[in-house]
Short mmCIF file of N, CA and C in Angstrom, two decimals:
data_model
loop_
_atom_site.label_atom_id
_atom_site.label_comp_id
_atom_site.label_asym_id
_atom_site.label_seq_id
_atom_site.Cartn_x
_atom_site.Cartn_y
_atom_site.Cartn_z
N UNK P 1 -121.74 259.61 29.69
CA UNK P 1 -122.83 259.75 30.61
C UNK P 1 -124.11 259.09 30.10
N UNK P 2 -124.20 258.90 28.89
CA UNK P 2 -125.39 258.25 28.35
C UNK P 2 -125.55 256.81 28.80
N UNK P 3 -124.49 256.03 28.97
CA UNK P 3 -124.72 254.64 29.44
C UNK P 3 -125.37 254.62 30.81
N UNK P 4 -125.07 255.56 31.70
CA UNK P 4 -125.68 255.58 33.03
C UNK P 4 -127.16 255.87 32.94
N UNK P 5 -127.53 256.75 32.07
CA UNK P 5 -128.95 257.09 31.90
C UNK P 5 -129.69 255.88 31.34
N UNK P 6 -129.10 255.17 30.45
CA UNK P 6 -129.73 254.00 29.87
C UNK P 6 -129.91 252.90 30.93
N UNK P 7 -128.93 252.74 31.79
CA UNK P 7 -129.04 251.75 32.86
C UNK P 7 -130.17 252.11 33.82
N UNK P 8 -130.31 253.37 34.13
CA UNK P 8 -131.37 253.81 35.02
C UNK P 8 -132.73 253.60 34.40
N UNK P 9 -132.83 253.72 33.14
CA UNK P 9 -134.11 253.51 32.45
C UNK P 9 -134.56 252.05 32.47
N UNK P 10 -133.59 251.14 32.42
CA UNK P 10 -133.93 249.73 32.32
C UNK P 10 -134.35 249.12 33.66
N UNK P 11 -134.06 249.74 34.76
CA UNK P 11 -134.44 249.19 36.06
C UNK P 11 -135.97 249.21 36.21
N UNK P 12 -136.46 248.09 36.76
CA UNK P 12 -137.90 248.00 36.97
C UNK P 12 -138.15 247.64 38.43
N UNK P 13 -139.33 247.87 38.90
CA UNK P 13 -139.64 247.53 40.29
C UNK P 13 -139.78 246.02 40.45
N UNK P 14 -139.65 245.57 41.69
CA UNK P 14 -139.75 244.13 41.98
C UNK P 14 -141.16 243.65 41.70
N UNK P 15 -141.26 242.35 41.42
CA UNK P 15 -142.57 241.77 41.13
C UNK P 15 -143.45 241.84 42.37
N UNK P 16 -144.70 242.10 42.18
CA UNK P 16 -145.65 242.19 43.27
C UNK P 16 -146.03 240.76 43.69
N UNK P 17 -146.09 240.55 45.01
CA UNK P 17 -146.41 239.21 45.53
C UNK P 17 -147.82 238.84 45.16
N UNK P 18 -147.96 237.61 44.70
CA UNK P 18 -149.28 237.09 44.33
C UNK P 18 -149.90 236.43 45.58
N UNK P 19 -150.65 237.20 46.36
CA UNK P 19 -151.18 236.74 47.63
C UNK P 19 -152.16 235.59 47.46
N UNK P 20 -152.92 235.57 46.41
CA UNK P 20 -153.90 234.49 46.24
C UNK P 20 -153.19 233.13 46.07
N UNK P 21 -152.06 233.10 45.37
CA UNK P 21 -151.29 231.86 45.22
C UNK P 21 -150.71 231.41 46.57
N UNK P 22 -150.17 232.36 47.33
CA UNK P 22 -149.60 232.01 48.65
C UNK P 22 -150.68 231.49 49.59
N UNK P 23 -151.80 232.14 49.63
CA UNK P 23 -152.90 231.70 50.50
C UNK P 23 -153.39 230.33 50.06
N UNK P 24 -153.47 230.11 48.75
CA UNK P 24 -153.86 228.79 48.23
C UNK P 24 -152.92 227.69 48.69
N UNK P 25 -151.60 227.96 48.62
CA UNK P 25 -150.62 226.97 49.08
C UNK P 25 -150.75 226.71 50.58
N UNK P 26 -150.95 227.77 51.38
CA UNK P 26 -151.10 227.61 52.83
C UNK P 26 -152.34 226.80 53.20
N UNK P 27 -153.45 227.09 52.50
CA UNK P 27 -154.67 226.32 52.76
C UNK P 27 -154.47 224.87 52.36
N UNK P 28 -153.83 224.63 51.22
CA UNK P 28 -153.54 223.26 50.77
C UNK P 28 -152.66 222.52 51.77
N UNK P 29 -151.64 223.18 52.30
CA UNK P 29 -150.76 222.57 53.29
C UNK P 29 -151.52 222.26 54.58
N UNK P 30 -152.36 223.17 55.02
CA UNK P 30 -153.16 222.95 56.22
C UNK P 30 -154.11 221.76 56.04
N UNK P 31 -154.72 221.65 54.86
CA UNK P 31 -155.61 220.52 54.60
C UNK P 31 -154.83 219.21 54.58
N UNK P 32 -153.61 219.22 54.03
CA UNK P 32 -152.77 218.02 54.00
C UNK P 32 -152.39 217.57 55.41
N UNK P 33 -152.00 218.51 56.26
CA UNK P 33 -151.65 218.19 57.63
C UNK P 33 -152.88 217.65 58.37
N UNK P 34 -154.05 218.25 58.16
CA UNK P 34 -155.27 217.76 58.80
C UNK P 34 -155.62 216.35 58.32
N UNK P 35 -155.40 216.07 57.05
CA UNK P 35 -155.66 214.73 56.52
C UNK P 35 -154.72 213.68 57.15
N UNK P 36 -153.46 214.02 57.25
CA UNK P 36 -152.48 213.10 57.86
C UNK P 36 -152.88 212.85 59.33
N UNK P 37 -153.21 213.88 60.06
CA UNK P 37 -153.62 213.73 61.47
C UNK P 37 -154.87 212.84 61.56
N UNK P 38 -155.85 213.07 60.70
CA UNK P 38 -157.07 212.28 60.71
C UNK P 38 -156.77 210.81 60.42
N UNK P 39 -155.90 210.54 59.44
CA UNK P 39 -155.52 209.15 59.12
C UNK P 39 -154.81 208.48 60.29
N UNK P 40 -153.94 209.21 60.97
CA UNK P 40 -153.25 208.64 62.15
C UNK P 40 -154.28 208.31 63.24
N UNK P 41 -155.20 209.20 63.46
CA UNK P 41 -156.23 208.98 64.48
C UNK P 41 -157.10 207.77 64.13
N UNK P 42 -157.48 207.65 62.89
CA UNK P 42 -158.29 206.50 62.44
C UNK P 42 -157.51 205.19 62.59
N UNK P 43 -156.21 205.23 62.30
CA UNK P 43 -155.36 204.05 62.49
C UNK P 43 -155.31 203.63 63.94
N UNK P 44 -155.20 204.59 64.85
CA UNK P 44 -155.18 204.33 66.28
C UNK P 44 -156.50 203.69 66.71
N UNK P 45 -157.61 204.25 66.23
CA UNK P 45 -158.92 203.71 66.58
C UNK P 45 -159.11 202.31 66.00
N UNK P 46 -158.61 202.08 64.78
CA UNK P 46 -158.72 200.77 64.16
C UNK P 46 -157.93 199.74 64.94
N UNK P 47 -156.72 200.11 65.39
CA UNK P 47 -155.91 199.19 66.20
C UNK P 47 -156.65 198.85 67.49
N UNK P 48 -157.30 199.80 68.09
CA UNK P 48 -158.09 199.54 69.31
C UNK P 48 -159.25 198.61 69.02
N UNK P 49 -159.88 198.73 67.84
CA UNK P 49 -160.97 197.85 67.43
C UNK P 49 -160.45 196.42 67.26
N UNK P 50 -159.30 196.28 66.63
CA UNK P 50 -158.72 194.96 66.41
C UNK P 50 -158.36 194.28 67.73
N UNK P 51 -158.03 195.07 68.74
CA UNK P 51 -157.66 194.54 70.05
C UNK P 51 -158.86 194.53 71.01
N UNK P 52 -160.05 194.66 70.48
CA UNK P 52 -161.26 194.73 71.29
C UNK P 52 -161.56 193.49 72.12
N UNK P 53 -160.89 192.36 71.79
CA UNK P 53 -161.12 191.13 72.56
C UNK P 53 -160.36 191.12 73.89
N UNK P 54 -159.57 192.15 74.14
CA UNK P 54 -158.82 192.23 75.40
C UNK P 54 -159.82 192.47 76.54
N UNK P 55 -159.80 191.62 77.57
CA UNK P 55 -160.76 191.79 78.67
C UNK P 55 -160.53 193.11 79.42
N UNK P 56 -161.53 193.48 80.22
CA UNK P 56 -161.42 194.66 81.07
C UNK P 56 -160.19 194.52 81.95
N UNK P 57 -159.54 195.65 82.25
CA UNK P 57 -158.36 195.61 83.10
C UNK P 57 -158.78 195.40 84.56
N UNK P 58 -158.01 194.58 85.30
CA UNK P 58 -158.36 194.36 86.70
C UNK P 58 -158.14 195.64 87.51
N UNK P 59 -158.90 195.77 88.57
CA UNK P 59 -158.74 196.90 89.49
C UNK P 59 -158.15 196.38 90.80
N UNK P 60 -157.57 197.26 91.54
CA UNK P 60 -156.91 196.88 92.78
C UNK P 60 -157.94 196.40 93.79
N UNK P 61 -157.58 195.37 94.57
CA UNK P 61 -158.51 194.92 95.62
C UNK P 61 -158.67 195.98 96.70
N UNK P 62 -159.75 195.86 97.48
CA UNK P 62 -160.01 196.84 98.54
C UNK P 62 -158.88 196.89 99.56
N UNK P 63 -158.33 195.72 99.88
CA UNK P 63 -157.24 195.66 100.85
C UNK P 63 -156.06 194.89 100.22
N UNK P 64 -155.20 195.61 99.47
CA UNK P 64 -154.11 194.91 98.79
C UNK P 64 -152.98 194.49 99.71
N UNK P 65 -152.96 195.00 100.91
CA UNK P 65 -151.90 194.65 101.86
C UNK P 65 -150.88 195.77 101.94
N UNK P 66 -149.83 195.50 102.69
CA UNK P 66 -148.77 196.50 102.92
C UNK P 66 -147.91 196.66 101.67
N UNK P 67 -147.50 197.89 101.40
CA UNK P 67 -146.66 198.18 100.24
C UNK P 67 -145.24 197.66 100.45
N UNK P 68 -144.76 196.87 99.50
CA UNK P 68 -143.38 196.39 99.55
C UNK P 68 -142.46 197.43 98.90
N UNK P 69 -142.91 198.01 97.78
CA UNK P 69 -142.15 199.05 97.08
C UNK P 69 -143.14 200.04 96.48
N UNK P 70 -142.69 201.27 96.36
CA UNK P 70 -143.46 202.29 95.63
C UNK P 70 -142.52 203.00 94.67
N UNK P 71 -143.10 203.48 93.59
CA UNK P 71 -142.28 204.17 92.59
C UNK P 71 -143.14 205.23 91.91
N UNK P 72 -142.53 206.37 91.67
CA UNK P 72 -143.17 207.44 90.92
C UNK P 72 -142.39 207.59 89.63
N UNK P 73 -143.12 207.68 88.54
CA UNK P 73 -142.41 207.81 87.25
C UNK P 73 -143.39 207.95 86.10
N UNK P 74 -143.05 207.31 84.97
CA UNK P 74 -143.87 207.39 83.76
C UNK P 74 -144.22 206.01 83.27
N UNK P 75 -145.42 205.89 82.76
CA UNK P 75 -145.87 204.68 82.07
C UNK P 75 -145.70 204.99 80.58
N UNK P 76 -144.93 204.15 79.87
CA UNK P 76 -144.64 204.41 78.46
C UNK P 76 -145.47 203.59 77.50
N UNK P 77 -146.25 202.64 77.98
CA UNK P 77 -147.10 201.89 77.10
C UNK P 77 -146.95 200.40 77.30
N UNK P 78 -147.80 199.68 76.59
CA UNK P 78 -147.79 198.21 76.65
C UNK P 78 -147.75 197.65 75.23
N UNK P 79 -147.10 196.50 75.11
CA UNK P 79 -147.00 195.82 73.81
C UNK P 79 -147.28 194.33 74.03
N UNK P 80 -147.45 193.63 72.92
CA UNK P 80 -147.55 192.19 72.97
C UNK P 80 -146.18 191.68 73.44
N UNK P 81 -146.16 190.77 74.39
CA UNK P 81 -144.90 190.30 74.99
C UNK P 81 -143.93 189.80 73.91
N UNK P 82 -142.71 190.27 74.02
CA UNK P 82 -141.65 189.87 73.09
C UNK P 82 -141.65 190.65 71.77
N UNK P 83 -142.66 191.47 71.53
CA UNK P 83 -142.74 192.24 70.29
C UNK P 83 -142.82 193.72 70.66
N UNK P 84 -141.69 194.32 70.88
CA UNK P 84 -141.63 195.65 71.48
C UNK P 84 -142.20 196.75 70.59
N UNK P 85 -142.55 196.47 69.34
CA UNK P 85 -143.16 197.49 68.49
C UNK P 85 -144.67 197.29 68.29
N UNK P 86 -145.24 196.21 68.79
CA UNK P 86 -146.65 195.91 68.61
C UNK P 86 -147.45 196.50 69.79
N UNK P 87 -147.69 197.81 69.69
CA UNK P 87 -148.35 198.55 70.79
C UNK P 87 -149.80 198.06 70.99
N UNK P 88 -150.18 197.98 72.25
CA UNK P 88 -151.57 197.67 72.61
C UNK P 88 -152.23 198.99 73.00
N UNK P 89 -153.33 199.32 72.29
CA UNK P 89 -154.02 200.58 72.57
C UNK P 89 -155.38 200.37 73.23
N UNK P 90 -155.89 199.14 73.21
CA UNK P 90 -157.20 198.85 73.79
C UNK P 90 -157.16 199.07 75.29
N UNK P 91 -158.32 199.42 75.85
CA UNK P 91 -158.50 199.61 77.29
C UNK P 91 -157.61 200.71 77.87
N UNK P 92 -157.13 201.61 77.03
CA UNK P 92 -156.33 202.75 77.52
C UNK P 92 -154.87 202.41 77.73
N UNK P 93 -154.44 201.20 77.38
CA UNK P 93 -153.06 200.81 77.61
C UNK P 93 -152.07 201.52 76.67
N UNK P 94 -152.57 202.18 75.64
CA UNK P 94 -151.69 202.88 74.70
C UNK P 94 -151.37 204.31 75.11
N UNK P 95 -152.01 204.81 76.14
CA UNK P 95 -151.81 206.21 76.55
C UNK P 95 -150.65 206.34 77.49
N UNK P 96 -149.65 207.13 77.11
CA UNK P 96 -148.56 207.42 78.03
C UNK P 96 -149.05 208.35 79.11
N UNK P 97 -148.47 208.21 80.30
CA UNK P 97 -148.91 209.05 81.39
C UNK P 97 -147.93 208.97 82.54
N UNK P 98 -148.13 209.84 83.51
CA UNK P 98 -147.44 209.71 84.79
C UNK P 98 -147.98 208.45 85.44
N UNK P 99 -147.22 207.88 86.32
CA UNK P 99 -147.68 206.67 86.99
C UNK P 99 -147.13 206.58 88.41
N UNK P 100 -147.94 206.07 89.29
CA UNK P 100 -147.53 205.73 90.63
C UNK P 100 -147.69 204.24 90.78
N UNK P 101 -146.60 203.52 91.00
CA UNK P 101 -146.62 202.07 91.13
C UNK P 101 -146.49 201.68 92.59
N UNK P 102 -147.30 200.70 93.01
CA UNK P 102 -147.23 200.18 94.36
C UNK P 102 -147.23 198.66 94.26
N UNK P 103 -146.18 198.05 94.77
CA UNK P 103 -146.07 196.60 94.79
C UNK P 103 -146.45 196.06 96.15
N UNK P 104 -147.44 195.20 96.18
CA UNK P 104 -147.86 194.54 97.42
C UNK P 104 -147.85 193.03 97.18
N UNK P 105 -148.15 192.26 98.21
CA UNK P 105 -148.22 190.81 98.06
C UNK P 105 -149.34 190.41 97.09
N UNK P 106 -150.37 191.27 96.95
CA UNK P 106 -151.47 190.98 96.05
C UNK P 106 -151.11 191.23 94.60
N UNK P 107 -150.15 192.13 94.31
CA UNK P 107 -149.76 192.40 92.95
C UNK P 107 -149.24 193.81 92.77
N UNK P 108 -149.29 194.28 91.54
CA UNK P 108 -148.75 195.59 91.18
C UNK P 108 -149.90 196.53 90.83
N UNK P 109 -150.05 197.60 91.60
CA UNK P 109 -151.11 198.59 91.36
C UNK P 109 -150.49 199.75 90.58
N UNK P 110 -151.09 200.06 89.43
CA UNK P 110 -150.61 201.16 88.56
C UNK P 110 -151.69 202.25 88.56
N UNK P 111 -151.38 203.36 89.18
CA UNK P 111 -152.29 204.49 89.26
C UNK P 111 -151.78 205.55 88.28
N UNK P 112 -152.66 205.92 87.31
CA UNK P 112 -152.26 206.86 86.27
C UNK P 112 -153.22 208.04 86.26
N UNK P 113 -152.81 209.19 86.77
CA UNK P 113 -153.67 210.36 86.72
C UNK P 113 -154.00 210.74 85.28
N UNK P 114 -155.27 210.89 84.99
CA UNK P 114 -155.69 211.28 83.66
C UNK P 114 -155.78 210.13 82.69
N UNK P 115 -155.52 208.91 83.13
CA UNK P 115 -155.61 207.72 82.28
C UNK P 115 -156.19 206.57 83.10
N UNK P 116 -156.45 205.44 82.45
CA UNK P 116 -157.05 204.30 83.12
C UNK P 116 -156.06 203.63 84.06
N UNK P 117 -156.43 203.51 85.33
CA UNK P 117 -155.60 202.77 86.30
C UNK P 117 -155.81 201.28 86.05
N UNK P 118 -154.83 200.45 86.43
CA UNK P 118 -155.00 199.03 86.34
C UNK P 118 -154.17 198.33 87.42
N UNK P 119 -154.49 197.07 87.60
CA UNK P 119 -153.85 196.27 88.64
C UNK P 119 -153.37 194.97 87.99
N UNK P 120 -152.15 194.58 88.31
CA UNK P 120 -151.62 193.32 87.82
C UNK P 120 -151.53 192.35 89.02
N UNK P 121 -152.43 191.37 89.08
CA UNK P 121 -152.40 190.43 90.20
C UNK P 121 -151.06 189.66 90.24
N UNK P 122 -150.64 189.30 91.44
CA UNK P 122 -149.35 188.61 91.61
C UNK P 122 -149.28 187.35 90.77
N UNK P 123 -150.40 186.61 90.67
CA UNK P 123 -150.35 185.36 89.90
C UNK P 123 -150.33 185.59 88.38
N UNK P 124 -150.55 186.83 87.93
CA UNK P 124 -150.46 187.14 86.50
C UNK P 124 -149.07 187.59 86.10
N UNK P 125 -148.23 187.92 87.07
CA UNK P 125 -146.86 188.36 86.77
C UNK P 125 -146.07 187.20 86.17
N UNK P 126 -145.31 187.48 85.10
CA UNK P 126 -144.52 186.44 84.45
C UNK P 126 -143.02 186.72 84.48
N UNK P 127 -142.64 188.01 84.36
CA UNK P 127 -141.22 188.33 84.35
C UNK P 127 -141.06 189.84 84.50
N UNK P 128 -139.93 190.25 85.04
CA UNK P 128 -139.56 191.66 85.09
C UNK P 128 -138.12 191.75 84.66
N UNK P 129 -137.82 192.73 83.85
CA UNK P 129 -136.44 192.88 83.37
C UNK P 129 -136.17 194.35 83.06
N UNK P 130 -134.89 194.66 82.87
CA UNK P 130 -134.49 196.00 82.47
C UNK P 130 -134.37 195.99 80.95
N UNK P 131 -135.09 196.86 80.31
CA UNK P 131 -135.09 196.94 78.85
C UNK P 131 -134.59 198.29 78.39
N UNK P 132 -134.51 198.42 77.08
CA UNK P 132 -134.09 199.71 76.55
C UNK P 132 -135.14 200.35 75.64
N UNK P 133 -136.24 199.64 75.40
CA UNK P 133 -137.23 200.27 74.55
C UNK P 133 -138.57 199.54 74.55
N UNK P 134 -139.58 200.30 74.23
CA UNK P 134 -140.94 199.80 74.05
C UNK P 134 -141.57 200.75 73.03
N UNK P 135 -142.55 200.30 72.29
CA UNK P 135 -143.12 201.05 71.18
C UNK P 135 -143.15 202.55 71.42
N UNK P 136 -142.39 203.27 70.61
CA UNK P 136 -142.36 204.71 70.68
C UNK P 136 -141.39 205.30 71.68
N UNK P 137 -140.68 204.48 72.43
CA UNK P 137 -139.75 205.02 73.43
C UNK P 137 -138.49 204.14 73.48
N UNK P 138 -137.36 204.72 73.19
CA UNK P 138 -136.08 204.01 73.27
C UNK P 138 -135.17 204.80 74.19
N UNK P 139 -134.59 204.06 75.14
CA UNK P 139 -133.71 204.68 76.14
C UNK P 139 -132.37 203.95 76.12
N UNK P 140 -131.50 204.33 77.03
CA UNK P 140 -130.23 203.63 77.17
C UNK P 140 -130.51 202.24 77.76
N UNK P 141 -129.54 201.37 77.64
CA UNK P 141 -129.68 200.02 78.17
C UNK P 141 -130.02 200.06 79.66
N UNK P 142 -131.09 199.35 80.04
CA UNK P 142 -131.52 199.32 81.44
C UNK P 142 -132.31 200.53 81.88
N UNK P 143 -132.71 201.38 80.95
CA UNK P 143 -133.43 202.60 81.32
C UNK P 143 -134.92 202.42 81.49
N UNK P 144 -135.42 201.19 81.25
CA UNK P 144 -136.85 200.96 81.28
C UNK P 144 -137.14 199.69 82.07
N UNK P 145 -138.08 199.77 82.99
CA UNK P 145 -138.55 198.60 83.72
C UNK P 145 -139.67 197.97 82.90
N UNK P 146 -139.45 196.75 82.43
CA UNK P 146 -140.45 196.07 81.60
C UNK P 146 -141.03 194.92 82.43
N UNK P 147 -142.35 194.96 82.61
CA UNK P 147 -143.05 193.94 83.38
C UNK P 147 -143.91 193.13 82.41
N UNK P 148 -143.66 191.81 82.36
CA UNK P 148 -144.46 190.92 81.53
C UNK P 148 -145.52 190.29 82.41
N UNK P 149 -146.78 190.33 81.91
CA UNK P 149 -147.89 189.80 82.69
C UNK P 149 -148.94 189.20 81.78
N UNK P 150 -149.73 188.31 82.32
CA UNK P 150 -150.78 187.65 81.56
C UNK P 150 -152.10 188.37 81.81
N UNK P 151 -152.83 188.58 80.72
CA UNK P 151 -154.17 189.19 80.82
C UNK P 151 -155.04 188.50 79.80
N UNK P 152 -156.00 187.74 80.28
CA UNK P 152 -156.81 186.93 79.39
C UNK P 152 -155.90 185.86 78.81
N UNK P 153 -155.94 185.69 77.50
CA UNK P 153 -155.06 184.70 76.84
C UNK P 153 -153.85 185.39 76.22
N UNK P 154 -153.54 186.59 76.63
CA UNK P 154 -152.45 187.36 76.02
C UNK P 154 -151.38 187.69 77.05
N UNK P 155 -150.13 187.62 76.60
CA UNK P 155 -149.00 188.08 77.43
C UNK P 155 -148.69 189.50 77.02
N UNK P 156 -148.53 190.38 78.00
CA UNK P 156 -148.33 191.80 77.77
C UNK P 156 -147.05 192.26 78.43
N UNK P 157 -146.28 193.10 77.73
CA UNK P 157 -145.13 193.79 78.29
C UNK P 157 -145.56 195.23 78.56
N UNK P 158 -145.39 195.71 79.76
CA UNK P 158 -145.67 197.10 80.10
C UNK P 158 -144.37 197.77 80.51
N UNK P 159 -144.13 198.98 79.97
CA UNK P 159 -142.90 199.68 80.24
C UNK P 159 -143.08 200.87 81.17
N UNK P 160 -142.22 200.93 82.18
CA UNK P 160 -142.23 202.01 83.16
C UNK P 160 -140.84 202.60 83.29
N UNK P 161 -140.77 203.87 83.58
CA UNK P 161 -139.50 204.52 83.86
C UNK P 161 -139.66 205.31 85.14
N UNK P 162 -138.84 204.98 86.11
CA UNK P 162 -138.88 205.67 87.40
C UNK P 162 -138.26 207.06 87.29
N UNK P 163 -138.69 207.94 88.18
CA UNK P 163 -138.05 209.26 88.25
C UNK P 163 -136.60 209.11 88.72
N UNK P 164 -136.32 208.00 89.38
CA UNK P 164 -134.98 207.67 89.86
C UNK P 164 -134.60 206.31 89.30
N UNK P 165 -133.91 206.29 88.17
CA UNK P 165 -133.63 205.05 87.44
C UNK P 165 -132.88 204.02 88.25
N UNK P 166 -132.19 204.43 89.32
CA UNK P 166 -131.47 203.48 90.15
C UNK P 166 -132.42 202.49 90.86
N UNK P 167 -133.70 202.82 90.94
CA UNK P 167 -134.68 201.96 91.58
C UNK P 167 -135.04 200.72 90.73
N UNK P 168 -134.78 200.79 89.47
CA UNK P 168 -135.21 199.73 88.57
C UNK P 168 -134.71 198.35 88.97
N UNK P 169 -133.44 198.23 89.34
CA UNK P 169 -132.88 196.92 89.71
C UNK P 169 -133.60 196.34 90.91
N UNK P 170 -133.90 197.17 91.91
CA UNK P 170 -134.62 196.72 93.09
C UNK P 170 -136.00 196.19 92.72
N UNK P 171 -136.66 196.90 91.78
CA UNK P 171 -138.00 196.47 91.31
C UNK P 171 -137.92 195.15 90.58
N UNK P 172 -136.92 194.99 89.72
CA UNK P 172 -136.79 193.73 88.99
C UNK P 172 -136.60 192.57 89.96
N UNK P 173 -135.75 192.75 90.93
CA UNK P 173 -135.52 191.69 91.93
C UNK P 173 -136.80 191.37 92.71
N UNK P 174 -137.49 192.40 93.17
CA UNK P 174 -138.71 192.21 93.95
C UNK P 174 -139.80 191.53 93.14
N UNK P 175 -140.00 191.98 91.91
CA UNK P 175 -141.05 191.37 91.06
C UNK P 175 -140.70 189.94 90.72
N UNK P 176 -139.46 189.66 90.35
CA UNK P 176 -139.09 188.29 89.98
C UNK P 176 -139.15 187.35 91.17
N UNK P 177 -138.93 187.87 92.38
CA UNK P 177 -139.06 187.00 93.57
C UNK P 177 -140.51 186.62 93.85
N UNK P 178 -141.46 187.41 93.36
CA UNK P 178 -142.88 187.13 93.55
C UNK P 178 -143.44 186.15 92.54
N UNK P 179 -142.76 186.01 91.42
CA UNK P 179 -143.29 185.22 90.31
C UNK P 179 -143.15 183.74 90.61
N UNK P 180 -144.27 183.05 90.43
CA UNK P 180 -144.30 181.61 90.68
C UNK P 180 -144.06 180.90 89.35
N UNK P 181 -143.01 180.13 89.28
CA UNK P 181 -142.74 179.32 88.09
C UNK P 181 -143.28 177.91 88.33
N UNK P 182 -143.48 177.13 87.28
CA UNK P 182 -144.02 175.78 87.46
C UNK P 182 -143.21 174.95 88.44
N UNK P 183 -141.88 175.10 88.48
CA UNK P 183 -141.06 174.29 89.38
C UNK P 183 -141.26 174.71 90.83
N UNK P 184 -141.47 176.01 91.11
CA UNK P 184 -141.69 176.44 92.49
C UNK P 184 -143.12 176.15 92.95
N UNK P 185 -144.08 176.13 92.01
CA UNK P 185 -145.46 175.82 92.38
C UNK P 185 -145.57 174.37 92.83
N UNK P 186 -144.88 173.48 92.14
CA UNK P 186 -144.94 172.07 92.51
C UNK P 186 -144.27 171.83 93.86
N UNK P 187 -143.23 172.58 94.18
CA UNK P 187 -142.53 172.43 95.45
C UNK P 187 -143.36 172.91 96.63
N UNK P 188 -144.26 173.89 96.36
CA UNK P 188 -145.07 174.46 97.43
C UNK P 188 -146.20 173.54 97.83
N UNK P 189 -146.63 172.66 96.94
CA UNK P 189 -147.80 171.79 97.22
C UNK P 189 -147.43 170.76 98.15
#
């Protein structure tokens, strides 16, 4: 019976939690997260500063004409044409948002609640295609409507996703039929 008594004597209570060390680690972690967030925000602002030469976005004309197509969906962002990871953040083009698209003979009107609306004139349209990704958003093949357009001296790809993805093909056909290529411009004269 003596070994049992000796075992009972050797047991000690659990170590007391050192709250000051835990609080110190939590404060340190919170400061680290805040620093990372601040650096990301500064990077976003710096990218906007570097792209400051981008002209003001066009607005829709007072009478754009009758709507050829309309679409409700999401605007996923804009990039430098052909470089799907080079996001453009200047003039609010970097903000994802809901979007209402209206295609008329005058061009493409992009209405974004809570973000900057813009208009792509018909003569600025260069190409429309079905893509699978744009900076920060990757979808299945053909899941994204990518519209290439000229703004100032820059070509821009803007990515849209309809609430009904089956509409994308119709949009690509309609947009590409509006685009004037050098060979069709010469034939019209």
